[in-house]
Short mmCIF file of C-alpha atoms in Angstrom, two decimals:
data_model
loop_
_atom_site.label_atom_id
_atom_site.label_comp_id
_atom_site.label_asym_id
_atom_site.label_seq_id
_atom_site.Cartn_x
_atom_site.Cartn_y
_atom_site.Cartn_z
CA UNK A 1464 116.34 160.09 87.84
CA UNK A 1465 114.81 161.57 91.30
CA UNK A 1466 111.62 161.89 91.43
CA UNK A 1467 111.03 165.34 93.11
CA UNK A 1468 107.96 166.72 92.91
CA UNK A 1469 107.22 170.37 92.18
CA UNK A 1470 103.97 171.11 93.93
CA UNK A 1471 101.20 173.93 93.38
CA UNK A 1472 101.89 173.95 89.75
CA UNK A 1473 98.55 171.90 88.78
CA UNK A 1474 95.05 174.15 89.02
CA UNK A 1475 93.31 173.01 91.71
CA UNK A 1476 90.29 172.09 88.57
CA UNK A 1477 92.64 170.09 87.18
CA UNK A 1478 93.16 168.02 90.04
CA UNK A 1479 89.04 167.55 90.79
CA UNK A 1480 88.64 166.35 87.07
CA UNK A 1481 91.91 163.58 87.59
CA UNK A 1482 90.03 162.55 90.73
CA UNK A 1483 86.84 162.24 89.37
CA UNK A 1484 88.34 160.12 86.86
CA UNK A 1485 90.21 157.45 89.06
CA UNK A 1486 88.22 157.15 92.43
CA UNK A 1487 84.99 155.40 93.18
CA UNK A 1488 82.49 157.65 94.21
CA UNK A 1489 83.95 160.89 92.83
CA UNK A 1490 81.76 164.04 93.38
CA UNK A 1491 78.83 164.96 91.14
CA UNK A 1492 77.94 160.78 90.54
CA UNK A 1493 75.09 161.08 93.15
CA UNK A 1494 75.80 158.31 95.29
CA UNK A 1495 75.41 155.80 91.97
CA UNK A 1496 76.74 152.90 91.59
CA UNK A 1497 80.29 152.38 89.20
CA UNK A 1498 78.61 150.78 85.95
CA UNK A 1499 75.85 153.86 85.92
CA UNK A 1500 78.21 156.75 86.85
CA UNK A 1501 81.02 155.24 84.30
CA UNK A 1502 78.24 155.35 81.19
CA UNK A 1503 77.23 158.89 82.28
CA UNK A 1504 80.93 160.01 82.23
CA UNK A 1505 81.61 158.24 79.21
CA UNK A 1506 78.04 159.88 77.33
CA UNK A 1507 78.94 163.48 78.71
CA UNK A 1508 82.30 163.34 77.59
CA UNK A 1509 81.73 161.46 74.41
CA UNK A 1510 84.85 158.85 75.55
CA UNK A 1511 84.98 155.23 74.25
CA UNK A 1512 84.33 152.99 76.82
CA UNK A 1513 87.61 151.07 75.57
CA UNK A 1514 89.34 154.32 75.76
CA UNK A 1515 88.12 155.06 79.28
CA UNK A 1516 89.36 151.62 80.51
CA UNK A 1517 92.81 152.10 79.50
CA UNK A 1518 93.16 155.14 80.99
CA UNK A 1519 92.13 154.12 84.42
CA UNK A 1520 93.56 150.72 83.94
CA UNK A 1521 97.23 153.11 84.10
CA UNK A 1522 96.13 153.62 87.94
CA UNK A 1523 96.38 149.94 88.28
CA UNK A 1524 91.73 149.84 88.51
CA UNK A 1525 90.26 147.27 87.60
CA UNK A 1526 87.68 148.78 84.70
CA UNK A 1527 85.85 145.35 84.84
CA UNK A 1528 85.12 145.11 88.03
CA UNK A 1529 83.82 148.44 88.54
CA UNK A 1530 81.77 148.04 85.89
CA UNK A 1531 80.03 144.68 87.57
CA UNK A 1532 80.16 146.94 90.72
CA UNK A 1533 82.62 144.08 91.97
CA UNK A 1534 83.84 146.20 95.01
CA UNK A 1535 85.59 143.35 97.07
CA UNK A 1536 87.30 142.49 93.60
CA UNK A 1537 88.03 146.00 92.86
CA UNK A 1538 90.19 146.46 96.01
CA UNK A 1539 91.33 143.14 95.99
CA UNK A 1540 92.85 143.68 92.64
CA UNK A 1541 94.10 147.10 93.06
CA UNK A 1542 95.80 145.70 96.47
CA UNK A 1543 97.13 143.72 94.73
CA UNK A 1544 98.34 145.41 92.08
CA UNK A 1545 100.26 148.06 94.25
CA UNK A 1546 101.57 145.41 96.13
CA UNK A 1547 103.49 143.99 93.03
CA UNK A 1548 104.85 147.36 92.14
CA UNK A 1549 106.28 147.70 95.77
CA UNK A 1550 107.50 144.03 95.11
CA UNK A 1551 109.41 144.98 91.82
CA UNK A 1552 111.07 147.86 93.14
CA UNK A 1553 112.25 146.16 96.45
CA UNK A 1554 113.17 142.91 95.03
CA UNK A 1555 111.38 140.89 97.27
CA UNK A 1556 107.71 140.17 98.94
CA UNK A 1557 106.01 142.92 100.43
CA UNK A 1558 104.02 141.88 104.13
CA UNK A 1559 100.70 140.98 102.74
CA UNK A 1560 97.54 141.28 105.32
CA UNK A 1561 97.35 138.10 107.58
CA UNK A 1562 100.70 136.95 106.98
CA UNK A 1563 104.57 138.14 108.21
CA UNK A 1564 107.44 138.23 106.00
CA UNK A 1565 108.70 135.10 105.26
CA UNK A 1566 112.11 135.72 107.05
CA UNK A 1567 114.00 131.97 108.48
CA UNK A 1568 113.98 132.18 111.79
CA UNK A 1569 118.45 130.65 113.25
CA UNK A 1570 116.55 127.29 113.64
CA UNK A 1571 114.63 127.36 109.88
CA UNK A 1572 118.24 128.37 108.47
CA UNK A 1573 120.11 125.42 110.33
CA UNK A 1574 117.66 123.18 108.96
CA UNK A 1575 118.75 123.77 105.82
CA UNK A 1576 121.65 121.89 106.26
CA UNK A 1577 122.24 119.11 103.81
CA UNK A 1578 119.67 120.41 100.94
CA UNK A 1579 119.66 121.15 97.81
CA UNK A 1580 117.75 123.98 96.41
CA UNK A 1581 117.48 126.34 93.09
CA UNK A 1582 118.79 129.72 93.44
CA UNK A 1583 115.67 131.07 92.99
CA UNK A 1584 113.94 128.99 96.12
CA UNK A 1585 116.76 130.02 98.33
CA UNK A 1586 116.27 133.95 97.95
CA UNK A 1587 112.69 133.59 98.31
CA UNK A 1588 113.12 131.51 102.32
CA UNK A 1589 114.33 135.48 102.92
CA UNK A 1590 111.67 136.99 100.84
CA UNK A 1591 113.54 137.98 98.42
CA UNK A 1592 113.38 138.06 94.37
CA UNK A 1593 116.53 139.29 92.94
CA UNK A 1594 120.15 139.05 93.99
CA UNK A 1595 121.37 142.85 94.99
CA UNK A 1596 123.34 144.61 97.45
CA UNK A 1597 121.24 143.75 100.31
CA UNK A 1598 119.86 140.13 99.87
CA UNK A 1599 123.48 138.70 98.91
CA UNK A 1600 125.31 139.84 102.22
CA UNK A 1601 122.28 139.20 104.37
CA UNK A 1602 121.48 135.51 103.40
CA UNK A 1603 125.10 134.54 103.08
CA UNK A 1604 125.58 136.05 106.76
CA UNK A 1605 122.58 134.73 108.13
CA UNK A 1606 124.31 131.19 106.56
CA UNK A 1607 127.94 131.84 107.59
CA UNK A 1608 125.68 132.53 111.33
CA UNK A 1609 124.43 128.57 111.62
CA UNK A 1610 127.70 127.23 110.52
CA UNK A 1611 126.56 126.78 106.72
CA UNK A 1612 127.58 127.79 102.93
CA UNK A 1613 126.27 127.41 99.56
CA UNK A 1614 128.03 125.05 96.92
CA UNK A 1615 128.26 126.75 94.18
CA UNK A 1616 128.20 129.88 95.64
CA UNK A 1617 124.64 131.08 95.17
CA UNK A 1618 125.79 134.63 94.41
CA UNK A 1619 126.51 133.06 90.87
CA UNK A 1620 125.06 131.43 88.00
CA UNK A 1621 121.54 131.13 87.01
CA UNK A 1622 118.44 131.80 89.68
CA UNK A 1623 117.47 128.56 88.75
CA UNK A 1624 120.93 126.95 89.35
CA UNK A 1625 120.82 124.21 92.14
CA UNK A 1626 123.40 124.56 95.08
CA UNK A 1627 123.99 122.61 98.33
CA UNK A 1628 123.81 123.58 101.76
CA UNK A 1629 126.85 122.07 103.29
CA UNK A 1630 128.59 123.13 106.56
CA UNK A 1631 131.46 125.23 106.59
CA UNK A 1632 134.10 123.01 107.34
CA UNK A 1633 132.37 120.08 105.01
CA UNK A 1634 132.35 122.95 102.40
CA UNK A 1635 135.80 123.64 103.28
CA UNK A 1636 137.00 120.10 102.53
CA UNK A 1637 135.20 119.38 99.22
CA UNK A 1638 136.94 122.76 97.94
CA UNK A 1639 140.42 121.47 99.70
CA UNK A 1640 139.89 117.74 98.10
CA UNK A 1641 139.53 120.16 94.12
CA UNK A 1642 142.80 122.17 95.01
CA UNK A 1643 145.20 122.44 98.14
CA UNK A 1644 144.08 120.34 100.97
CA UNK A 1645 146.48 122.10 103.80
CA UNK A 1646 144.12 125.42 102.92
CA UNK A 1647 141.03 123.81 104.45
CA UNK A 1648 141.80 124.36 107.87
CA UNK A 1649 143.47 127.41 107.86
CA UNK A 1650 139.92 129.62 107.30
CA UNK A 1651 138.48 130.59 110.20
CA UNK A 1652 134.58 130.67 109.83
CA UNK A 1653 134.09 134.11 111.58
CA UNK A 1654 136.24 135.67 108.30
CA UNK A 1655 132.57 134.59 106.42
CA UNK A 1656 131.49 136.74 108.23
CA UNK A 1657 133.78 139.46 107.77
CA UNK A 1658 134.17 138.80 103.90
CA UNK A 1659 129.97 138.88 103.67
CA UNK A 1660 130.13 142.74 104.84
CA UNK A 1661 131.97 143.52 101.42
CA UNK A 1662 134.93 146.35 101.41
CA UNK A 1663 132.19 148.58 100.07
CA UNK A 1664 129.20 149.89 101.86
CA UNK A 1665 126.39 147.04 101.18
CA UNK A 1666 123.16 149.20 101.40
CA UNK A 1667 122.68 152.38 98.82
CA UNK A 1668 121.83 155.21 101.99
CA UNK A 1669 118.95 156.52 101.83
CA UNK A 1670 116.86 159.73 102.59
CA UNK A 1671 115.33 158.10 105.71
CA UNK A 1672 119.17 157.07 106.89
CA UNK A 1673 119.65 161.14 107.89
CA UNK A 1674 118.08 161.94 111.31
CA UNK A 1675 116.37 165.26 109.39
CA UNK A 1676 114.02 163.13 107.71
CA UNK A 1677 112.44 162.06 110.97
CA UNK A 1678 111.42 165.43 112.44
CA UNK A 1679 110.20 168.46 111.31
CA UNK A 1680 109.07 172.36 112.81
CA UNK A 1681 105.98 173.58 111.02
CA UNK A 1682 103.45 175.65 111.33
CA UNK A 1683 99.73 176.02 111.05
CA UNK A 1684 97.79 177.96 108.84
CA UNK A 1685 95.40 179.84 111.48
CA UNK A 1686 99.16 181.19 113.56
CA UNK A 1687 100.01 184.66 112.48
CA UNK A 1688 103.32 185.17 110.66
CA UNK A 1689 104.67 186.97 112.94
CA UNK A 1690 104.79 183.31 115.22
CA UNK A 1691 106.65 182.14 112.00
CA UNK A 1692 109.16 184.49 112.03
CA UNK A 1693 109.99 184.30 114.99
CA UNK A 1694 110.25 180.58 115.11
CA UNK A 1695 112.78 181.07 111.92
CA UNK A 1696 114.57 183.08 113.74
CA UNK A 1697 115.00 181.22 117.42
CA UNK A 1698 115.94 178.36 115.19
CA UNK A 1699 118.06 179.27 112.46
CA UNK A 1700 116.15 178.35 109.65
CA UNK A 1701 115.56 179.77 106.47
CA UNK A 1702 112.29 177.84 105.84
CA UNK A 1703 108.90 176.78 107.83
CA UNK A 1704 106.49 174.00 106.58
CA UNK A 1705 102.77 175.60 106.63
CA UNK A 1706 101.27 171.84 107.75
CA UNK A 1707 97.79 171.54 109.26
CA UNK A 1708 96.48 169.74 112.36
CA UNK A 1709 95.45 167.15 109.93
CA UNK A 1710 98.63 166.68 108.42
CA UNK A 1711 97.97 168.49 105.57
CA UNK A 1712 100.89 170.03 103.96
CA UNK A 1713 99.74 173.73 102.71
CA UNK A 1714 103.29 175.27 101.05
CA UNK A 1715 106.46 176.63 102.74
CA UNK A 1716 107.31 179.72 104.39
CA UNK A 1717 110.92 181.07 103.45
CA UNK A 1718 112.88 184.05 104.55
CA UNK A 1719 112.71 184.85 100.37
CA UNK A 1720 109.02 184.45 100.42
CA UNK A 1721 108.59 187.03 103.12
CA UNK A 1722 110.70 189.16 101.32
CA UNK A 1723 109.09 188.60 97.80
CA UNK A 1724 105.71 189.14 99.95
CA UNK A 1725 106.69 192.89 100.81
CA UNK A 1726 108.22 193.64 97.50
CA UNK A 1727 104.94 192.92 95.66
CA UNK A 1728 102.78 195.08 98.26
CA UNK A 1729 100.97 192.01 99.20
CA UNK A 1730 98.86 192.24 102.53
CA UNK A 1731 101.15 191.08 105.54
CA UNK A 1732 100.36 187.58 106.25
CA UNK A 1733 101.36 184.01 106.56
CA UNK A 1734 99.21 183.23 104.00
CA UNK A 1735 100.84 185.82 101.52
CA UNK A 1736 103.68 184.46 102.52
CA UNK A 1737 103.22 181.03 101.80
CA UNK A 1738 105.29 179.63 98.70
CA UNK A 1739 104.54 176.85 96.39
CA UNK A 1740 108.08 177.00 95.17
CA UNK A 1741 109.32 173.28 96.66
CA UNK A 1742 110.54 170.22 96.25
CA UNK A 1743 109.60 166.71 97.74
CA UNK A 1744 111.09 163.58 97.97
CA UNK A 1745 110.10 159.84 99.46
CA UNK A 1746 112.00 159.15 102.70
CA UNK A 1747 112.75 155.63 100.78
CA UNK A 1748 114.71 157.72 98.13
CA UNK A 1749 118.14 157.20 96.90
CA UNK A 1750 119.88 160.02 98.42
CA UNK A 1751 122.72 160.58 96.61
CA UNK A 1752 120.89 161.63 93.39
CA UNK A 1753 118.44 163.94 95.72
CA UNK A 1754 121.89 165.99 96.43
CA UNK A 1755 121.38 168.04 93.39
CA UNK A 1756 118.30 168.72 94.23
CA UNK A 1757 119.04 169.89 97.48
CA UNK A 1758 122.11 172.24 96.65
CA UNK A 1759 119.58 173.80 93.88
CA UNK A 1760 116.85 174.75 95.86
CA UNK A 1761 119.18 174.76 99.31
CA UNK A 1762 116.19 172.31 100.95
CA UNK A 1763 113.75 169.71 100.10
CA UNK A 1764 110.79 168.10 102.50
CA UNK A 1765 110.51 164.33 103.29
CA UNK A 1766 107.26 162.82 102.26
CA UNK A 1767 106.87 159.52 104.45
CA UNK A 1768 105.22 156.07 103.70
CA UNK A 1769 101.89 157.59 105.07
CA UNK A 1770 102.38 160.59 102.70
CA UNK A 1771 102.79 163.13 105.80
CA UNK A 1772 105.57 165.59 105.97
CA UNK A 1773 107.97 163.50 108.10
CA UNK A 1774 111.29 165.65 108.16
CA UNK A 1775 112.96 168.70 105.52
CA UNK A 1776 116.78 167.94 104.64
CA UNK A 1777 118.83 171.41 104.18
CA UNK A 1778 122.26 171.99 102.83
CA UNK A 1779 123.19 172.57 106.29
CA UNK A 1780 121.64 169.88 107.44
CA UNK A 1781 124.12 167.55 104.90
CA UNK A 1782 127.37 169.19 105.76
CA UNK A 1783 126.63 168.53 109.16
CA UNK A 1784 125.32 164.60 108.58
CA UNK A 1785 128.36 164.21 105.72
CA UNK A 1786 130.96 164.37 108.83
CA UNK A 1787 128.58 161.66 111.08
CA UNK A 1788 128.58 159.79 108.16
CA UNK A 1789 132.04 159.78 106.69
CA UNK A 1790 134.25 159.84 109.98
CA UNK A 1791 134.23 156.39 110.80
CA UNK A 1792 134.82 155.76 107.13
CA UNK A 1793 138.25 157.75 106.41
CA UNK A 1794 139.35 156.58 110.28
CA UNK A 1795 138.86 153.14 109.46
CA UNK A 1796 140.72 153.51 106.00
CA UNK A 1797 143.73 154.87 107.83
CA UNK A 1798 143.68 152.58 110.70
CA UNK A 1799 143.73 149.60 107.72
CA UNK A 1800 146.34 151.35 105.75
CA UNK A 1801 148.63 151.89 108.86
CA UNK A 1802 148.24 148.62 110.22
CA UNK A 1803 149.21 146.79 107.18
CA UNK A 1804 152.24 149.42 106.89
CA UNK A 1805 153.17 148.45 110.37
CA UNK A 1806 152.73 144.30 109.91
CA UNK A 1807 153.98 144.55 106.67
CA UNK A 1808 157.79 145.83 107.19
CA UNK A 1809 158.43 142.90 109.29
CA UNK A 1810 155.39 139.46 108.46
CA UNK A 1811 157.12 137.71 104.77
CA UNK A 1812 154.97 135.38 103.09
CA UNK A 1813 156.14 132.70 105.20
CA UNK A 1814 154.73 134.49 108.42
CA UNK A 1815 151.25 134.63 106.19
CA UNK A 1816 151.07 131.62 104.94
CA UNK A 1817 151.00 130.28 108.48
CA UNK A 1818 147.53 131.64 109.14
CA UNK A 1819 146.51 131.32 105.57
CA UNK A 1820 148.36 128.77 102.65
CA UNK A 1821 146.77 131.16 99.46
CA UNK A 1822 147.73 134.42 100.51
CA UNK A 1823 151.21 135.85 99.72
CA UNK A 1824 151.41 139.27 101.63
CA UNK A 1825 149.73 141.30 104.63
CA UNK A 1826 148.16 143.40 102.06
CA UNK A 1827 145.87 140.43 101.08
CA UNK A 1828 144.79 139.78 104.64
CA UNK A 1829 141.32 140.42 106.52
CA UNK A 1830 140.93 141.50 109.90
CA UNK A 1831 140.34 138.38 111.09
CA UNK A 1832 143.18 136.80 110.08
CA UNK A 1833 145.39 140.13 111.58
CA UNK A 1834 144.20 139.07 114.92
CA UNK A 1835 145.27 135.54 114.02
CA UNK A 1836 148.81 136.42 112.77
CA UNK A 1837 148.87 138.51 116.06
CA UNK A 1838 148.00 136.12 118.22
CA UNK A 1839 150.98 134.27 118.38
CA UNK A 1840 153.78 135.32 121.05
CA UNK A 1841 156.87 134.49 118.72
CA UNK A 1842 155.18 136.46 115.42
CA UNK A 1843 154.37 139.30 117.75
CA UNK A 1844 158.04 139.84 119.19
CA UNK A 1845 158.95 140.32 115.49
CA UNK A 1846 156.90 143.54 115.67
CA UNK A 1847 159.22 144.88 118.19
CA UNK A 1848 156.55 147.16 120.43
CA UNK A 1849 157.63 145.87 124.18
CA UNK A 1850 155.66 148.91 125.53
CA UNK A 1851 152.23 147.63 123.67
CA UNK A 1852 150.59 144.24 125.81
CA UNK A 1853 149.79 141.66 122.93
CA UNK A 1854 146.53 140.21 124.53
CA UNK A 1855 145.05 144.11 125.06
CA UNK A 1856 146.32 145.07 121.61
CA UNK A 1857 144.26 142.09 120.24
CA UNK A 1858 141.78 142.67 122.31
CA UNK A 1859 141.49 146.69 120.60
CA UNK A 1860 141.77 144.83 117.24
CA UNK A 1861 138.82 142.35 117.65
CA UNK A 1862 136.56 145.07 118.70
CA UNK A 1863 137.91 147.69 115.97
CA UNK A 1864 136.92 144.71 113.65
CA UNK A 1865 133.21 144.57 115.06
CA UNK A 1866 132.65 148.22 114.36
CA UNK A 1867 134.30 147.86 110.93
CA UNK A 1868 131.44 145.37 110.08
CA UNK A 1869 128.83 147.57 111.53
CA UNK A 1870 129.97 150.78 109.54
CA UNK A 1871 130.24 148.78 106.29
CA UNK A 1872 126.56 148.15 106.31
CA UNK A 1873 125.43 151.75 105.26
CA UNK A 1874 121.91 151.57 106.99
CA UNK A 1875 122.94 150.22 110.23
CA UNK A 1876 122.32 152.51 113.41
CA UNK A 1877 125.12 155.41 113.80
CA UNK A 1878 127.97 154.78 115.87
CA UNK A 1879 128.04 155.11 119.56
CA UNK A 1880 130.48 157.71 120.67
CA UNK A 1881 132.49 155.32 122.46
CA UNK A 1882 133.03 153.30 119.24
CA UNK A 1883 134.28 156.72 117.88
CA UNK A 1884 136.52 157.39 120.25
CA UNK A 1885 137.66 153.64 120.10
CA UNK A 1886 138.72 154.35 116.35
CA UNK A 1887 140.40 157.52 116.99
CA UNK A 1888 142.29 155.82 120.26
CA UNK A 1889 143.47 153.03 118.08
CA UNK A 1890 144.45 155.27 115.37
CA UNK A 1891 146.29 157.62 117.00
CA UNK A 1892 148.14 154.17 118.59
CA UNK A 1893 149.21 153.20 115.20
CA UNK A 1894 150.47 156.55 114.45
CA UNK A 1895 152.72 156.02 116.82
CA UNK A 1896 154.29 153.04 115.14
CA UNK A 1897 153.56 153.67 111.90
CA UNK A 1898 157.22 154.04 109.62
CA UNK A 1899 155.81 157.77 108.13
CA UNK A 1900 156.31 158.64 111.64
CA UNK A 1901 159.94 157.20 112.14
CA UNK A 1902 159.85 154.52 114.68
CA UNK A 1903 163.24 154.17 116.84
CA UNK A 1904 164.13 150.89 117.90
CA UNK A 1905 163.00 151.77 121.39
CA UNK A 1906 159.35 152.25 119.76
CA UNK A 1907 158.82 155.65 120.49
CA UNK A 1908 157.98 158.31 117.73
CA UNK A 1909 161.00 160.95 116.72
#
């Protein structure tokens, strides 16, 4: 469920009592200390002590040490606290003060070679907790990196299952000495590699991910509306965030709110004109269930990690991101499904099995091992494209196969516009050749 919050529907009263229930020092206590301030609160209110401990024990507060006037344990504890919640929800340590993330550096991950390790102490060398979308690809390629795999694959069994750290090609021959021998030396290690990027997208995207979450036009509360308007207007947009010098967010400005500001007789203003009506959302959000939330209220505002206004995300704004976003995708589905098309009318299983003894059909095949089946000048005649030079054709391929991996993890940086046109080059290559298009023997499309 998204959390988008509805602002300026809480009195501003009723925010000064929650405050003066959960922070030290609240206004009215005098200056006091915790233990004197909490006994008049409870005595003017008539609240069990108990009572009063629970509550602010739900805002992760120590009611103990406040009530020894234990500051350095009270913000030790609450630190503490908030850091495990961040923990839970990432799946693995959060940077604690005075120390980095516990990430191997290539050399700390080589020396692995030859242990033997639970599950459970092999996430947590990458500070992680739990096995998910994002700490499964990144320790296996960080392994398949220094030369190194996991036996049993850690991706299975229990967390506190113990597997070895074995070299590829050692790992190689203990699975070839189980089942077919021949097999072992037919994997190239850089198809890891490959095969650790997934078929799938290996990080949910998120808010942040769109470049709209990073910046953001505003407004102050002192400019005249007129200034607003007329920044709406020079920009295209519908809506203006009313943000302080301080970084205070103070509502929205929308064409609608204008208008409902005239309807009503209201006095012409910015601050008549300034709407509560809005939703926010974390950056760090899932963003595919903050889409309804965007096509219902056409816009929603970024709240960042320092709980600023960082960026506003409009419907616009996601028709125009959807096609940065899924181009590469749908070009590197056809140039996958045309290439095997192509290979496949002419490589049999006995072409295949030459680059690898378990797979039956092109279909089955990686990348990696297209280059491989490629790379060999009698397989490559069979193709029948004399016009097409096999080494520069390879060449394409290899790099085509490097921005493959990139797109497939979802939260790596967009493409550069010369890997874009790379993919639609290579593309419209294959199109050429490809049998919907009615090759002639002389390799030119009819």
């Amino acid at each position: 469920m998204v959390r988008a919050e509805r602002r300026g529907r809480l009195p501003d009263e009723q925010h000064r009592q929650q405050d003066a229930v959960v922070l030290p020092g609240a206004a009215g206590d005098g200056g006091s200390a915790p233990s004197a301030y909490l006994t008049t609160f409870e005595r003017h209110t008539g609240s069990p002590g108990d009572w009063f401990d629970d509550i602010i024990g739900t805002h992760l507060i120590d009611a103990k040490a406040l009530r020894a006037d234990d500051f350095d344990a009270f913000y030790r504890n609450r630190t503490a606290g908030l850091l495990g919640l961040v923990e839970r929800e990432m799946g693995k340590g959060a940077v604690r003060e005075g120390r980095a993330m516990p990430t191997p550096d290539d050399a700390t991950v080589k020396g692995l070679e030859g242990a033997s390790l639970p599950i459970r102490g092999l996430l947590s060398l990458w500070g992680y907790r739990i096995r998910d979308h994002a700490s499964v690809p990144q320790i296996r390629l960080d392994l398949t990196n220094a030369g190194l795999n996991t036996v049993p694959d850690f991706a299975a069994g229990s967390l506190d299952d113990e597997v070895a750290i074995l070299p590829i090609a050692h790992e190689r021959d203990t699975v070839a000495n189980a089942g077919d021998a021949d097999d072992a030396t037919e994997r190239d290690p850089a198809d890891d590699s490959e095969e650790a990027v997934g078929v799938f997208p290996q990080a949910a995207m998120r808010v942040y991910d769109l470049p709209c979450a990073h910046r953001v036009a505003s407004i102050t509360p002192d400019e005249p509306l007129s200034a607003a308007m007329g920044r709406m207007a020079e920009h295209g947009y519908s809506q203006l965030p009313v943000i302080d010098t301080s970084g205070t967010l103070h509502g929205v400005v929308t064409w609608a709110s204008i208008v409902h500001m005239h309807a009503t007789g209201r006095k012409t203003c910015l601050a008549s004109a300034i709407t509560s009506e809005y939703e926010i959302v974390n950056a760090s959000a899932h963003l595919l269930p903050v889409l309804p939330v965007i096509r219902t209220h056409e816009f929603v505002l970024v709240r960042a990690a320092d709980g600023q206004v960082s960026g506003i995300v409009t419907s616009a704004d996601l028709a125009g991101e959807f096609g940065a976003v899924a181009r590469p995708f749908f070009t590197l589905g056809e140039i996958e499904r045309r290439l095997r098309r192509c290979l496949g009318r002419v490589y049999d299983e006995a072409d295949v099995q030459k680059v690898h003894k378990k797979k039956m059909s092109v279909d089955e095949m990686m990348f990696g091992e297209y280059i491989r089946l490629l790379d060999n000048e009698e397989r490559w005649g069979k193709l029948g494209w004399p016009l097409v030079d096999r080494a520069h054709f390879i060449g394409l391929l290899g790099r085509v196969k490097d921005v493959r991996n990139t797109v497939m993890h979802f939260n790596a940086p967009s493409l550069k516009a010369e890997q874009l046109d790379l993919l639609d080059s290579f593309v419209s290559m294959l199109r050429l050749y490809d049998p919907d298009y009615g090759v002639t023997s002389m390799g030119w499309a009819t």
